[in-house]
Amino acid sequence: EQAIARYIREHNATSSPFVWTKPADHILAKLARLPAPSE
């Protein structure tokens, strides 16, 4: 638990917001082409 807490503290100290590299319509179009999951 201490190692996990230390990792989170250190990671959050240098974190930055996620920046999308493609427009949402490109990502959604790719997701629409994926096959439906089997059950």
JSON list of C-alpha atoms in Angstrom, two decimals:
[
{"chain": "A", "resi": 1, "resn": "GLU", "atom": "CA", "xyz": [0.00, 0.00, 0.00]},
{"chain": "A", "resi": 2, "resn": "GLN", "atom": "CA", "xyz": [2.83, 2.39, 0.79]},
{"chain": "A", "resi": 3, "resn": "ALA", "atom": "CA", "xyz": [4.46, 1.72, -2.59]},
{"chain": "A", "resi": 4, "resn": "ILE", "atom": "CA", "xyz": [1.20, 2.40, -4.39]},
{"chain": "A", "resi": 5, "resn": "ALA", "atom": "CA", "xyz": [0.60, 5.61, -2.44]},
{"chain": "A", "resi": 6, "resn": "ARG", "atom": "CA", "xyz": [4.17, 6.75, -3.18]},
{"chain": "A", "resi": 7, "resn": "TYR", "atom": "CA", "xyz": [3.74, 6.01, -6.89]},
{"chain": "A", "resi": 8, "resn": "ILE", "atom": "CA", "xyz": [0.50, 8.01, -7.00]},
{"chain": "A", "resi": 9, "resn": "ARG", "atom": "CA", "xyz": [2.08, 10.97, -5.19]},
{"chain": "A", "resi": 10, "resn": "GLU", "atom": "CA", "xyz": [5.10, 11.00, -7.50]},
{"chain": "A", "resi": 11, "resn": "HIS", "atom": "CA", "xyz": [3.01, 10.56, -10.63]},
{"chain": "A", "resi": 12, "resn": "ASN", "atom": "CA", "xyz": [0.57, 13.31, -9.65]},
{"chain": "A", "resi": 13, "resn": "ALA", "atom": "CA", "xyz": [3.43, 15.71, -8.93]},
{"chain": "A", "resi": 14, "resn": "THR", "atom": "CA", "xyz": [4.39, 15.73, -12.62]},
{"chain": "A", "resi": 15, "resn": "SER", "atom": "CA", "xyz": [1.06, 14.94, -14.25]},
{"chain": "A", "resi": 16, "resn": "SER", "atom": "CA", "xyz": [-0.45, 16.86, -17.12]},
{"chain": "A", "resi": 17, "resn": "PRO", "atom": "CA", "xyz": [-3.87, 16.77, -18.77]},
{"chain": "A", "resi": 18, "resn": "PHE", "atom": "CA", "xyz": [-4.46, 14.23, -21.51]},
{"chain": "A", "resi": 19, "resn": "VAL", "atom": "CA", "xyz": [-4.44, 15.83, -24.96]},
{"chain": "A", "resi": 20, "resn": "TRP", "atom": "CA", "xyz": [-6.43, 14.16, -27.73]},
{"chain": "A", "resi": 21, "resn": "THR", "atom": "CA", "xyz": [-4.38, 13.79, -30.91]},
{"chain": "A", "resi": 22, "resn": "LYS", "atom": "CA", "xyz": [-7.32, 13.11, -33.24]},
{"chain": "A", "resi": 23, "resn": "PRO", "atom": "CA", "xyz": [-10.72, 14.72, -33.60]},
{"chain": "A", "resi": 24, "resn": "ALA", "atom": "CA", "xyz": [-13.59, 12.95, -31.87]},
{"chain": "A", "resi": 25, "resn": "ASP", "atom": "CA", "xyz": [-15.30, 12.10, -35.17]},
{"chain": "A", "resi": 26, "resn": "HIS", "atom": "CA", "xyz": [-12.24, 10.07, -36.29]},
{"chain": "A", "resi": 27, "resn": "ILE", "atom": "CA", "xyz": [-12.18, 8.13, -33.02]},
{"chain": "A", "resi": 28, "resn": "LEU", "atom": "CA", "xyz": [-15.93, 7.46, -33.07]},
{"chain": "A", "resi": 29, "resn": "ALA", "atom": "CA", "xyz": [-15.78, 6.35, -36.72]},
{"chain": "A", "resi": 30, "resn": "LYS", "atom": "CA", "xyz": [-13.07, 3.83, -35.85]},
{"chain": "A", "resi": 31, "resn": "LEU", "atom": "CA", "xyz": [-15.10, 2.52, -32.92]},
{"chain": "A", "resi": 32, "resn": "ALA", "atom": "CA", "xyz": [-18.13, 2.10, -35.19]},
{"chain": "A", "resi": 33, "resn": "ARG", "atom": "CA", "xyz": [-16.06, -0.19, -37.46]},
{"chain": "A", "resi": 34, "resn": "LEU", "atom": "CA", "xyz": [-15.19, -2.61, -34.63]},
{"chain": "A", "resi": 35, "resn": "PRO", "atom": "CA", "xyz": [-17.04, -5.92, -34.61]},
{"chain": "A", "resi": 36, "resn": "ALA", "atom": "CA", "xyz": [-19.75, -6.39, -32.01]},
{"chain": "A", "resi": 37, "resn": "PRO", "atom": "CA", "xyz": [-18.54, -8.27, -28.90]},
{"chain": "A", "resi": 38, "resn": "SER", "atom": "CA", "xyz": [-19.59, -11.90, -28.65]},
{"chain": "A", "resi": 39, "resn": "GLU", "atom": "CA", "xyz": [-21.57, -13.05, -25.65]}
]
